[in-house]
Coordinates of C-alpha atoms (C1' of nucleotides) in Angstrom, one line a residue:
Chain A
M1 CA -32.6 -14.3 1.6
D2 CA -31.8 -18.0 2.1
F3 CA -28.3 -19.6 2.0
S4 CA -27.3 -18.9 -1.6
G5 CA -28.1 -15.6 -3.5
A6 CA -25.8 -13.1 -5.1
Q7 CA -25.2 -15.4 -8.1
S8 CA -23.7 -12.7 -10.3
V9 CA -21.2 -12.1 -7.6
D10 CA -20.3 -15.8 -7.6
R11 CA -19.8 -15.7 -11.3
A12 CA -17.8 -12.5 -11.2
L13 CA -15.5 -13.9 -8.6
G14 CA -15.1 -17.0 -10.6
L15 CA -14.1 -15.0 -13.6
L16 CA -11.7 -13.0 -11.5
A17 CA -10.0 -16.2 -10.3
L18 CA -9.9 -17.3 -13.9
V19 CA -8.2 -14.2 -15.1
G20 CA -5.7 -14.6 -12.2
R21 CA -4.9 -18.1 -13.4
H22 CA -3.8 -16.6 -16.7
A23 CA -1.9 -13.7 -15.2
G24 CA 1.2 -12.8 -17.0
R25 CA -0.1 -14.1 -20.3
G26 CA -3.5 -12.4 -20.2
V27 CA -6.7 -13.9 -21.5
G28 CA -9.1 -13.2 -24.3
L29 CA -12.8 -12.9 -23.8
S30 CA -13.6 -16.1 -25.7
T31 CA -11.3 -18.2 -23.6
L32 CA -12.9 -16.8 -20.5
V33 CA -16.3 -17.6 -21.9
E34 CA -15.3 -21.1 -22.6
E35 CA -13.6 -21.8 -19.3
S36 CA -16.2 -20.1 -17.2
G37 CA -19.2 -21.6 -18.9
L38 CA -20.8 -18.1 -19.0
N39 CA -22.0 -16.6 -22.2
K40 CA -20.4 -13.6 -23.9
P41 CA -22.6 -10.7 -22.8
T42 CA -22.6 -11.9 -19.2
A43 CA -18.9 -12.4 -19.0
R44 CA -18.3 -9.1 -20.6
R45 CA -20.7 -7.3 -18.2
L46 CA -19.0 -8.9 -15.2
L47 CA -15.5 -8.1 -16.5
L48 CA -16.6 -4.5 -16.9
A49 CA -17.6 -4.5 -13.2
L50 CA -14.3 -6.1 -12.3
M51 CA -12.5 -3.4 -14.3
R52 CA -14.5 -0.6 -12.7
A53 CA -13.3 -1.8 -9.3
G54 CA -9.7 -2.1 -10.6
F55 CA -9.4 -5.9 -10.1
V56 CA -9.0 -6.5 -13.8
E57 CA -7.5 -4.4 -16.5
Q58 CA -7.8 -4.7 -20.3
D59 CA -5.0 -4.0 -22.7
E60 CA -6.4 -1.4 -25.0
A61 CA -4.5 -2.7 -28.0
T62 CA -4.8 -6.5 -27.7
R63 CA -8.1 -6.5 -25.8
R64 CA -6.7 -9.2 -23.4
Y65 CA -7.6 -9.1 -19.8
Y66 CA -5.1 -9.0 -17.0
L67 CA -5.2 -8.7 -13.2
G68 CA -5.5 -5.1 -12.1
A69 CA -3.8 -3.0 -9.4
E70 CA -6.5 -3.7 -6.8
S71 CA -5.9 -7.4 -7.0
Y72 CA -2.3 -6.8 -6.1
V73 CA -3.1 -4.4 -3.3
L74 CA -5.6 -7.0 -1.9
G75 CA -3.0 -9.8 -2.0
S76 CA -0.4 -7.6 -0.3
L77 CA -2.8 -6.9 2.5
A78 CA -3.6 -10.6 2.8
A79 CA 0.1 -11.5 2.8
P80 CA 0.7 -11.3 6.6
R81 CA -1.9 -14.0 7.0
Y82 CA -1.0 -16.2 4.1
G83 CA 2.5 -15.0 3.0
L84 CA 3.9 -18.1 1.5
L85 CA 5.3 -16.6 -1.7
Q86 CA 7.4 -13.9 0.1
F87 CA 9.0 -16.5 2.3
A88 CA 9.5 -19.2 -0.3
M89 CA 10.9 -17.0 -3.0
D90 CA 14.5 -17.3 -1.9
S91 CA 14.3 -21.0 -1.6
V92 CA 12.8 -21.4 -5.0
V93 CA 15.6 -19.3 -6.6
R94 CA 18.2 -21.3 -4.7
L95 CA 16.7 -24.6 -5.8
S96 CA 16.6 -23.7 -9.4
R97 CA 20.2 -22.5 -9.3
Q98 CA 21.4 -25.7 -7.5
T99 CA 19.6 -28.1 -9.7
Q100 CA 19.6 -26.2 -13.0
D101 CA 16.0 -27.3 -13.4
S102 CA 12.8 -25.2 -13.0
A103 CA 11.6 -24.8 -9.4
F104 CA 8.1 -24.0 -8.1
V105 CA 6.1 -22.9 -5.1
S106 CA 2.6 -24.0 -5.0
V107 CA -0.1 -23.2 -2.4
R108 CA -3.1 -25.2 -1.4
R109 CA -6.4 -23.6 -2.2
D110 CA -9.1 -25.8 -0.9
L111 CA -9.3 -28.8 -3.2
V112 CA -6.5 -27.8 -5.6
S113 CA -3.0 -26.6 -5.6
V114 CA -2.1 -23.4 -7.5
C115 CA 1.4 -22.6 -8.8
L116 CA 2.4 -19.2 -7.4
H117 CA 5.8 -18.9 -9.0
R118 CA 8.0 -20.6 -11.5
E119 CA 11.7 -20.0 -11.4
E120 CA 13.2 -20.9 -14.7
G121 CA 16.1 -23.4 -14.8
T122 CA 19.2 -23.0 -16.8
Y123 CA 19.4 -26.4 -18.3
P124 CA 18.5 -26.0 -22.0
V125 CA 15.9 -28.7 -22.2
R126 CA 13.0 -27.7 -20.0
T127 CA 9.4 -28.8 -19.4
H128 CA 6.7 -26.2 -19.5
A129 CA 4.0 -28.4 -18.1
L130 CA 3.7 -26.2 -15.0
Q131 CA 3.4 -22.4 -15.2
T132 CA 2.5 -19.7 -12.7
G133 CA -1.3 -19.7 -12.2
F134 CA -1.9 -23.3 -13.3
E135 CA -3.9 -25.4 -10.9
H136 CA -4.4 -29.1 -10.4
P137 CA -6.5 -31.2 -8.1
L138 CA -4.6 -32.2 -4.9
G139 CA -2.7 -35.3 -5.7
C140 CA -2.0 -34.6 -9.4
G141 CA 1.5 -33.4 -9.9
A142 CA 4.5 -33.5 -7.7
G143 CA 3.9 -30.5 -5.4
S144 CA 0.2 -31.2 -5.3
L145 CA 0.8 -34.8 -4.3
A146 CA 3.2 -33.7 -1.6
I147 CA 0.5 -31.5 -0.1
L148 CA -2.1 -34.2 -0.2
A149 CA 0.2 -36.8 1.3
A150 CA 0.9 -34.5 4.2
L151 CA -2.8 -34.3 5.1
P152 CA -4.5 -36.5 7.7
D153 CA -6.0 -39.7 6.2
A154 CA -9.6 -38.6 6.9
E155 CA -9.0 -35.3 5.0
I156 CA -7.5 -37.1 2.1
E157 CA -10.6 -39.1 1.7
T158 CA -12.8 -36.0 1.8
V159 CA -10.6 -34.3 -0.8
L160 CA -10.6 -37.3 -3.1
E161 CA -14.3 -37.6 -2.9
A162 CA -14.9 -34.0 -3.6
N163 CA -12.5 -34.1 -6.5
A164 CA -13.9 -37.3 -7.9
P165 CA -15.9 -35.6 -10.8
V166 CA -12.9 -33.5 -11.9
L167 CA -10.5 -36.4 -11.7
A168 CA -12.8 -38.6 -13.7
A169 CA -13.5 -35.9 -16.3
S170 CA -10.0 -34.4 -16.8
Y171 CA -7.4 -36.7 -15.3
P172 CA -7.8 -40.1 -16.8
L173 CA -4.4 -41.3 -15.5
Y174 CA -5.4 -40.5 -11.9
P175 CA -8.1 -42.9 -10.6
P176 CA -8.5 -42.4 -6.8
E177 CA -6.8 -45.7 -6.0
R178 CA -3.7 -44.6 -7.9
I179 CA -3.6 -41.4 -5.9
R180 CA -4.0 -43.4 -2.6
A181 CA -1.1 -45.5 -3.7
D182 CA 1.0 -42.4 -4.6
V183 CA 0.2 -41.0 -1.1
A184 CA 1.6 -44.1 0.5
A185 CA 4.7 -44.1 -1.7
T186 CA 5.3 -40.4 -1.0
R187 CA 5.1 -41.0 2.8
A188 CA 7.5 -43.9 2.6
R189 CA 10.0 -42.1 0.4
G190 CA 9.9 -38.7 2.0
Y191 CA 9.2 -36.8 -1.3
A192 CA 6.4 -36.9 -3.9
L193 CA 7.2 -38.1 -7.5
N194 CA 5.2 -37.4 -10.6
P195 CA 6.4 -39.7 -13.3
G196 CA 5.1 -37.8 -16.3
L197 CA 1.4 -38.3 -15.6
I198 CA 0.2 -34.9 -16.6
V199 CA 2.5 -34.3 -19.5
A200 CA 4.4 -37.3 -20.8
N201 CA 8.2 -37.1 -20.1
S202 CA 7.7 -34.2 -17.7
W203 CA 8.6 -35.5 -14.3
G204 CA 8.6 -33.8 -11.0
V205 CA 9.7 -34.1 -7.4
G206 CA 7.9 -32.2 -4.5
V207 CA 7.9 -31.7 -0.8
A208 CA 5.2 -30.2 1.4
I209 CA 5.5 -27.0 3.4
R210 CA 3.6 -27.0 6.7
D211 CA 2.5 -24.1 8.9
R212 CA 3.2 -23.8 12.6
F213 CA 0.4 -26.1 13.4
G214 CA 1.7 -28.8 11.1
R215 CA -0.9 -28.3 8.5
A216 CA 0.3 -28.6 4.9
I217 CA -0.3 -25.3 3.2
G218 CA 1.9 -25.6 0.1
A219 CA 4.8 -27.2 -1.6
L220 CA 8.2 -26.7 -3.2
S221 CA 8.9 -28.7 -6.3
I222 CA 11.3 -29.3 -9.2
A223 CA 10.4 -30.4 -12.7
A224 CA 12.5 -31.8 -15.5
I225 CA 12.5 -34.2 -18.4
D226 CA 12.4 -37.9 -17.3
T227 CA 16.0 -38.6 -18.1
R228 CA 17.1 -36.0 -15.6
L229 CA 15.1 -37.5 -12.8
H230 CA 16.4 -41.0 -12.4
P231 CA 16.1 -42.5 -8.9
P232 CA 19.5 -41.4 -7.4
R233 CA 19.0 -37.8 -8.5
Q234 CA 15.3 -37.9 -7.3
A235 CA 16.5 -38.7 -3.8
E236 CA 19.2 -36.0 -3.9
I237 CA 16.6 -33.4 -5.0
G238 CA 14.1 -34.7 -2.5
A239 CA 16.7 -33.9 0.2
L240 CA 17.4 -30.4 -1.2
L241 CA 13.6 -29.7 -1.3
A242 CA 13.1 -31.0 2.3
A243 CA 15.9 -28.7 3.5
E244 CA 14.5 -25.7 1.8
A245 CA 11.0 -26.5 3.0
T246 CA 12.3 -26.5 6.5
R247 CA 13.8 -23.0 6.0
V248 CA 10.5 -21.7 4.7
E249 CA 8.6 -23.2 7.6
Q250 CA 10.9 -21.5 10.0
K251 CA 10.4 -18.1 8.4
L252 CA 6.7 -18.7 8.4
A253 CA 6.6 -19.7 12.0
Q254 CA 8.5 -16.6 12.9
R255 CA 6.3 -14.2 11.0
Q256 CA 3.1 -15.9 12.0
S257 CA 3.9 -15.3 15.7
V258 CA 4.4 -11.6 14.8
Y259 CA 1.1 -11.5 13.1
F260 CA -0.8 -12.8 16.1
T261 CA 0.5 -10.0 18.3
P262 CA -2.7 -8.3 19.3
V263 CA -3.2 -4.9 17.6
P264 CA -5.4 -2.3 19.1
E265 CA -8.5 -1.2 17.2
T266 CA -7.8 2.3 15.6
P267 CA -9.9 5.0 14.0
R268 CA -9.6 5.1 10.3
K269 CA -10.4 7.3 7.3
S270 CA -12.0 5.6 4.3
A271 CA -12.4 6.9 0.8
Chain B
M1 CA -27.1 -4.2 -21.3
D2 CA -25.8 -0.7 -21.4
F3 CA -22.7 0.7 -19.9
S4 CA -23.2 0.0 -16.2
G5 CA -25.1 -3.1 -14.9
A6 CA -23.8 -5.7 -12.4
Q7 CA -24.4 -3.5 -9.5
S8 CA -24.3 -6.3 -6.9
V9 CA -20.8 -7.1 -8.2
D10 CA -19.7 -3.5 -7.7
R11 CA -21.0 -3.6 -4.2
A12 CA -19.4 -7.0 -3.5
L13 CA -16.0 -5.8 -4.8
G14 CA -16.3 -2.6 -2.7
L15 CA -16.9 -4.7 0.3
L16 CA -13.9 -6.9 -0.6
A17 CA -11.6 -3.9 -0.8
L18 CA -13.0 -2.7 2.5
V19 CA -12.3 -6.0 4.2
G20 CA -8.8 -5.7 2.8
R21 CA -8.3 -2.3 4.3
H22 CA -8.9 -3.8 7.7
A23 CA -6.7 -6.9 7.1
G24 CA -4.8 -8.0 10.1
R25 CA -7.3 -6.6 12.5
G26 CA -10.4 -8.0 10.9
V27 CA -13.8 -6.2 10.7
G28 CA -17.2 -6.7 12.2
L29 CA -20.3 -6.7 10.1
S30 CA -21.7 -3.4 11.5
T31 CA -18.4 -1.5 10.7
L32 CA -18.7 -2.8 7.1
V33 CA -22.3 -1.8 6.9
E34 CA -21.4 1.7 8.1
E35 CA -18.4 2.2 5.9
S36 CA -19.9 0.7 2.8
G37 CA -23.3 2.4 3.1
L38 CA -25.0 -0.9 2.4
N39 CA -27.6 -2.3 4.7
K40 CA -27.1 -5.3 6.8
P41 CA -28.8 -8.1 4.9
T42 CA -27.2 -7.0 1.6
A43 CA -23.8 -6.7 3.1
R44 CA -24.1 -10.1 4.7
R45 CA -25.4 -11.7 1.5
L46 CA -22.4 -10.3 -0.4
L47 CA -20.0 -11.4 2.3
L48 CA -21.4 -14.9 2.0
A49 CA -20.6 -14.9 -1.7
L50 CA -17.1 -13.6 -1.1
M51 CA -16.6 -16.3 1.5
R52 CA -18.0 -19.0 -0.9
A53 CA -15.3 -18.0 -3.3
G54 CA -12.6 -17.9 -0.7
F55 CA -11.8 -14.2 -0.9
V56 CA -13.0 -13.6 2.6
E57 CA -13.0 -15.7 5.7
Q58 CA -14.9 -15.3 8.9
D59 CA -13.5 -16.2 12.3
E60 CA -15.9 -18.7 13.8
A61 CA -15.5 -17.4 17.3
T62 CA -15.3 -13.6 16.9
R63 CA -17.5 -13.4 13.8
R64 CA -15.0 -10.9 12.3
Y65 CA -14.2 -10.9 8.6
Y66 CA -10.7 -11.3 7.2
L67 CA -9.2 -11.7 3.7
G68 CA -9.2 -15.3 2.6
A69 CA -6.7 -17.5 0.8
E70 CA -8.0 -16.7 -2.7
S71 CA -7.2 -13.0 -2.1
Y72 CA -3.7 -14.0 -1.4
V73 CA -3.4 -16.2 -4.4
L74 CA -4.8 -13.6 -6.6
G75 CA -2.3 -11.0 -5.3
S76 CA 0.6 -13.3 -5.8
L77 CA -0.4 -13.9 -9.3
A78 CA -0.7 -10.2 -9.9
A79 CA 2.7 -9.6 -8.3
P80 CA 4.9 -9.9 -11.5
R81 CA 2.9 -6.9 -12.9
Y82 CA 2.6 -4.8 -9.9
G83 CA 5.2 -6.3 -7.4
L84 CA 6.0 -3.2 -5.4
L85 CA 5.9 -4.8 -2.0
Q86 CA 8.3 -7.6 -2.8
F87 CA 10.9 -5.2 -4.1
A88 CA 10.4 -2.5 -1.5
M89 CA 10.4 -4.8 1.6
D90 CA 14.2 -4.8 2.1
S91 CA 14.3 -1.0 1.8
V92 CA 11.6 -0.5 4.3
V93 CA 13.2 -2.7 6.8
R94 CA 16.6 -1.0 6.3
L95 CA 15.0 2.5 6.7
S96 CA 13.3 1.5 9.9
R97 CA 16.6 0.1 11.3
Q98 CA 18.6 3.2 10.3
T99 CA 16.2 5.8 11.6
Q100 CA 14.7 3.8 14.5
D101 CA 11.3 5.2 13.4
S102 CA 8.5 3.4 11.6
A103 CA 8.8 3.0 7.8
F104 CA 6.2 2.4 5.2
V105 CA 5.6 1.5 1.6
S106 CA 2.5 2.8 0.0
V107 CA 1.1 2.2 -3.5
R108 CA -0.9 4.4 -5.7
R109 CA -4.4 3.1 -6.3
D110 CA -6.2 5.5 -8.6
L111 CA -7.1 8.5 -6.5
V112 CA -5.7 7.3 -3.2
S113 CA -2.6 5.9 -1.7
V114 CA -2.8 2.6 0.3
C115 CA -0.3 1.6 2.9
L116 CA 1.0 -1.9 2.0
H117 CA 3.4 -2.5 4.9
R118 CA 4.4 -0.8 8.1
E119 CA 7.8 -1.7 9.6
E120 CA 7.8 -0.9 13.3
G121 CA 10.5 1.4 14.5
T122 CA 12.5 0.7 17.7
Y123 CA 12.2 4.2 19.2
P124 CA 9.9 3.9 22.2
V125 CA 7.6 6.8 21.3
R126 CA 5.8 5.9 18.1
T127 CA 3.0 7.3 16.1
H128 CA 0.3 4.8 14.9
A129 CA -1.4 7.3 12.6
L130 CA -0.6 5.1 9.6
Q131 CA -1.2 1.3 9.6
T132 CA -1.2 -1.4 6.9
G133 CA -4.3 -1.1 4.8
F134 CA -5.1 2.6 5.6
E135 CA -5.7 4.8 2.6
H136 CA -5.7 8.5 2.1
P137 CA -6.5 10.7 -0.9
L138 CA -3.4 11.6 -2.9
G139 CA -1.7 14.6 -1.3
C140 CA -2.8 13.8 2.3
G141 CA 0.1 12.3 4.2
A142 CA 3.8 12.2 3.4
G143 CA 3.9 9.2 1.1
S144 CA 0.7 10.2 -0.5
L145 CA 1.9 13.7 -1.2
A146 CA 5.2 12.4 -2.6
I147 CA 3.2 10.4 -5.1
L148 CA 1.0 13.3 -6.1
A149 CA 3.9 15.7 -6.4
A150 CA 5.6 13.3 -8.8
L151 CA 2.7 13.4 -11.3
P152 CA 2.4 15.7 -14.3
D153 CA 0.6 19.0 -13.4
A154 CA -2.4 18.1 -15.6
E155 CA -2.9 14.8 -13.7
I156 CA -2.6 16.6 -10.4
E157 CA -5.5 18.8 -11.3
T158 CA -7.6 15.9 -12.4
V159 CA -6.9 14.0 -9.2
L160 CA -7.6 17.0 -7.0
E161 CA -10.9 17.7 -8.8
A162 CA -12.0 14.0 -8.5
N163 CA -11.0 14.0 -4.8
A164 CA -12.7 17.3 -4.0
P165 CA -15.8 15.8 -2.3
V166 CA -13.8 13.5 -0.1
L167 CA -11.3 16.2 0.8
A168 CA -14.1 18.6 1.7
A169 CA -15.9 16.0 3.7
S170 CA -13.1 14.3 5.7
Y171 CA -9.9 16.3 5.4
P172 CA -10.7 19.8 6.6
L173 CA -7.0 20.7 6.9
Y174 CA -6.5 19.9 3.2
P175 CA -8.1 22.5 1.0
P176 CA -7.0 22.0 -2.7
E177 CA -4.9 25.2 -2.6
R178 CA -3.0 23.9 0.4
I179 CA -2.2 20.7 -1.5
R180 CA -1.1 22.6 -4.5
A181 CA 1.3 24.6 -2.3
D182 CA 2.5 21.3 -0.7
V183 CA 3.2 19.9 -4.1
A184 CA 5.4 22.9 -5.0
A185 CA 7.2 22.7 -1.7
T186 CA 7.8 19.0 -2.2
R187 CA 9.3 19.5 -5.6
A188 CA 11.5 22.2 -4.4
R189 CA 12.7 20.3 -1.4
G190 CA 13.1 16.8 -3.0
Y191 CA 10.9 15.1 -0.3
A192 CA 7.4 15.4 0.9
L193 CA 6.6 16.5 4.4
N194 CA 3.4 16.0 6.5
P195 CA 3.6 18.3 9.5
G196 CA 1.0 16.5 11.6
L197 CA -2.0 17.3 9.4
I198 CA -3.7 14.0 9.7
V199 CA -3.0 13.3 13.3
A200 CA -1.5 16.1 15.4
N201 CA 2.1 15.7 16.3
S202 CA 2.5 12.8 13.9
W203 CA 4.8 14.0 11.2
G204 CA 6.1 12.2 8.2
V205 CA 8.6 12.4 5.3
G206 CA 8.1 10.7 2.0
V207 CA 9.7 10.1 -1.4
A208 CA 8.0 8.7 -4.5
I209 CA 8.9 5.5 -6.3
R210 CA 8.6 5.6 -10.1
D211 CA 8.3 2.8 -12.6
R212 CA 10.5 2.4 -15.7
F213 CA 8.4 4.9 -17.6
G214 CA 8.9 7.5 -14.9
R215 CA 5.3 7.2 -13.6
A216 CA 4.9 7.5 -9.8
I217 CA 3.5 4.2 -8.6
G218 CA 4.1 4.4 -4.9
A219 CA 6.2 5.9 -2.1
L220 CA 8.5 5.1 0.8
S221 CA 8.0 7.1 4.0
I222 CA 8.9 7.5 7.6
A223 CA 6.7 8.7 10.4
A224 CA 7.6 10.0 13.9
I225 CA 6.5 12.5 16.5
D226 CA 7.2 16.1 15.5
T227 CA 10.2 16.6 17.9
R228 CA 12.0 13.8 16.0
L229 CA 11.5 15.5 12.6
H230 CA 13.1 18.9 12.9
P231 CA 14.4 20.3 9.6
P232 CA 18.0 19.0 9.6
R233 CA 16.8 15.4 10.4
Q234 CA 14.0 15.8 7.8
A235 CA 16.7 16.4 5.1
E236 CA 18.8 13.5 6.3
I237 CA 15.8 11.2 6.2
G238 CA 14.8 12.6 2.8
A239 CA 18.2 11.6 1.4
L240 CA 17.9 8.1 2.9
L241 CA 14.5 7.7 1.4
A242 CA 15.6 8.9 -2.0
A243 CA 18.5 6.5 -2.0
E244 CA 16.2 3.6 -1.1
A245 CA 13.6 4.6 -3.6
T246 CA 16.3 4.5 -6.3
R247 CA 17.2 0.9 -5.3
V248 CA 13.6 -0.1 -5.5
E249 CA 13.2 1.5 -8.9
Q250 CA 16.2 -0.5 -10.1
K251 CA 14.8 -3.8 -8.9
L252 CA 11.5 -2.9 -10.5
A253 CA 13.0 -2.0 -13.8
Q254 CA 14.9 -5.2 -13.9
R255 CA 11.9 -7.4 -13.1
Q256 CA 9.6 -5.5 -15.4
S257 CA 11.8 -6.2 -18.4
V258 CA 11.7 -9.9 -17.5
Y259 CA 7.9 -9.7 -17.3
F260 CA 7.6 -8.4 -20.7
T261 CA 9.5 -11.3 -22.3
P262 CA 6.9 -12.8 -24.6
V263 CA 5.5 -16.1 -23.4
P264 CA 3.8 -18.6 -25.8
E265 CA 0.2 -19.4 -25.3
T266 CA -0.1 -22.9 -23.7
P267 CA -2.9 -25.4 -23.2
R268 CA -4.2 -25.5 -19.6
K269 CA -6.4 -27.6 -17.3
S270 CA -8.9 -25.7 -15.2
A271 CA -10.9 -26.9 -12.2
Chain C
dA1 C1' -32.2 -13.2 38.2
dT2 C1' -33.8 -10.1 34.5
dG3 C1' -33.7 -5.8 31.7
dT4 C1' -31.6 -3.6 27.9
dC5 C1' -28.3 -2.4 24.6
dG6 C1' -25.1 -3.7 20.8
dT7 C1' -24.1 -6.8 17.3
dG8 C1' -24.9 -10.6 14.1
dA9 C1' -28.0 -13.0 11.4
dT10 C1' -32.4 -13.9 8.9
dC11 C1' -37.4 -13.6 6.7
dC12 C1' -40.2 -12.5 2.7
dA13 C1' -43.3 -9.5 -0.4
dT14 C1' -41.8 -6.1 -3.9
dA15 C1' -39.8 -4.4 -8.1
dT16 C1' -35.4 -3.7 -9.7
dT17 C1' -31.9 -6.2 -11.7
dG18 C1' -29.5 -9.4 -14.6
dT19 C1' -30.0 -12.8 -18.6
dG20 C1' -28.6 -14.7 -23.1
dG21 C1' -30.1 -15.4 -28.1
dA22 C1' -29.4 -12.8 -32.0
dC23 C1' -26.7 -9.4 -34.2
dC24 C1' -22.9 -6.1 -35.6
dC25 C1' -18.1 -4.6 -36.1
dT26 C1' -13.3 -5.2 -36.7
dT27 C1' -9.1 -7.6 -37.8
dA28 C1' -6.6 -11.8 -39.5
dT29 C1' -6.3 -15.3 -43.3
dG30 C1' -6.2 -17.6 -47.7
Chain D
dC1 C1' -12.4 -9.9 -51.6
dA2 C1' -14.7 -13.6 -49.4
dT3 C1' -14.8 -15.8 -45.0
dA4 C1' -13.9 -16.8 -40.4
dA5 C1' -12.8 -15.8 -35.6
dG6 C1' -12.9 -12.9 -32.0
dG7 C1' -14.6 -8.8 -29.5
dG8 C1' -18.5 -6.2 -28.3
dT9 C1' -23.6 -4.9 -27.9
dC10 C1' -29.1 -4.8 -28.0
dC11 C1' -33.4 -5.5 -25.7
dA12 C1' -37.7 -8.3 -24.5
dC13 C1' -38.2 -11.4 -20.7
dA14 C1' -38.2 -13.1 -16.0
dA15 C1' -35.4 -14.4 -12.5
dT16 C1' -33.0 -12.1 -9.1
dA17 C1' -31.5 -8.9 -5.4
dT18 C1' -33.5 -5.6 -2.1
dG19 C1' -34.1 -3.8 2.7
dG20 C1' -37.6 -2.8 6.5
dA21 C1' -38.9 -5.5 10.1
dT22 C1' -37.7 -9.2 13.2
dC23 C1' -35.3 -12.7 15.7
dA24 C1' -31.2 -14.5 18.5
dC25 C1' -27.3 -14.1 21.3
dG26 C1' -24.1 -12.2 24.6
dA27 C1' -22.4 -8.5 27.7
dC28 C1' -23.0 -5.9 31.0
dA29 C1' -25.8 -3.1 34.7
dT30 C1' -29.2 -3.2 38.1

DNA sequence: ATGTCGTGATCCATATTGTGGACCCTTATG
DNA sequence: CATAAGGGTCCACAATATGGATCACGACAT
């Protein structure tokens, strides 16, 4: 038993994450096969295991795969430690109401940022470039860039290096130098701007959310078509985002201190 | 490739669920070995895989295992489908304030009920029989019994049969006939009562939460020492719980209909 | 100091376990 | 009614996980 081992577990967990990224819409087997790089029998076998454990469910009629109840239970149990969504929800709703555009919370997950929630705007022309579950390398997209820019310089370099292959392969508009420049601009401005680099005409403004120790753990952002994000409105929205980010940070700090209250070990029953 | 297969995945997912049941407190390796029935090298190897994927984290200093960020992300992505906690949170807080006792939301997970959140009461003498992450077979404990009693009779029998081994092994005070009687009493009364059967002197009152289709998916409950749960107060609390359960059900019904709005398939980037 | 118990982590020969190319079935499509 | 696209499955092959034994560390107790 050296370092690695348990390869089927790695693959299964990768699949599970993949199903999660499609939550809400559901995924077909062939999409999963394609995105995971596994082959059909293997993917299916692992999905059966995930279903046995309740982490994934399959719609009998459409045969599409969705996250299962156990995934939800697990996340709820992890919430005291990482509960960004529950504290950011109010802010996202408020932002979307105030701006009439779609608002988002994203969370940092290692080298990428994942969109946890999208609150639909009321303005009739909307961009659907970002949806719940979508992920982008840190630095690509408004929220994602806001998170990156809030990291220490050394960490930024580590992240960019680790992301280099993905960036080169799938984000042609994002060479590392461009991201470094964006980081500088973000810091100078106070908010991150994505001028339609992922989907043309779909612009975004984002601000980072930090934990009690000052580490960037996520971001709030707003997306709209380019004509609705001219510089003066950018700055306005940037200020709104910053104010809401502060509120979220306060709630987080409060709950985190509760969480770190020592809890005595207790006997338990297990199934 | 017949029906089963992917056994290491089954074990890994079992371990993951187990770590979740200890979330907040963290678990040591030996506890996991004991509770999972695996042996040390295997458990460790699987935990390494879970850590590689970010579902589990290990505290460098204490070597205890906790749920990781990916678990949280996954749960947040599953929330639109199963979001009980986010809709019940308000009610639980209110219940705990009103009664001064500890209040809980539990969710049904197949044959058991899992406590998703405990809101501490203010009354100085408190029972700690139920904590976040603990699970009991359906029928054992106030919330758990409330859920069971809300199921169709046929399903109750199926559940009791499937749970028979666990009940016999770990719940000596809960023979199936006793549970059947409790179900009848619960239905007659309108709320479930646990008269200290899991931990002596720790009583509980619970009411089920149903989804839009009338299926019991979880429960709200209150726990206190026996002297604080004499019959008149039981009934009072039962009414409070029923009122809050209705509120949660309304929020759920609303959000569920939003969820089922068709969403067009969209191209995505994946890491 | 030093013995010993509890816990965490790891080695490595064994055989059980997963792998994936080829194939079948069902449902949409022209 | 042909054809394709997607979902699901078989089975010979070999790579993979398994777990008893062992080591490493820290916390007491002597």
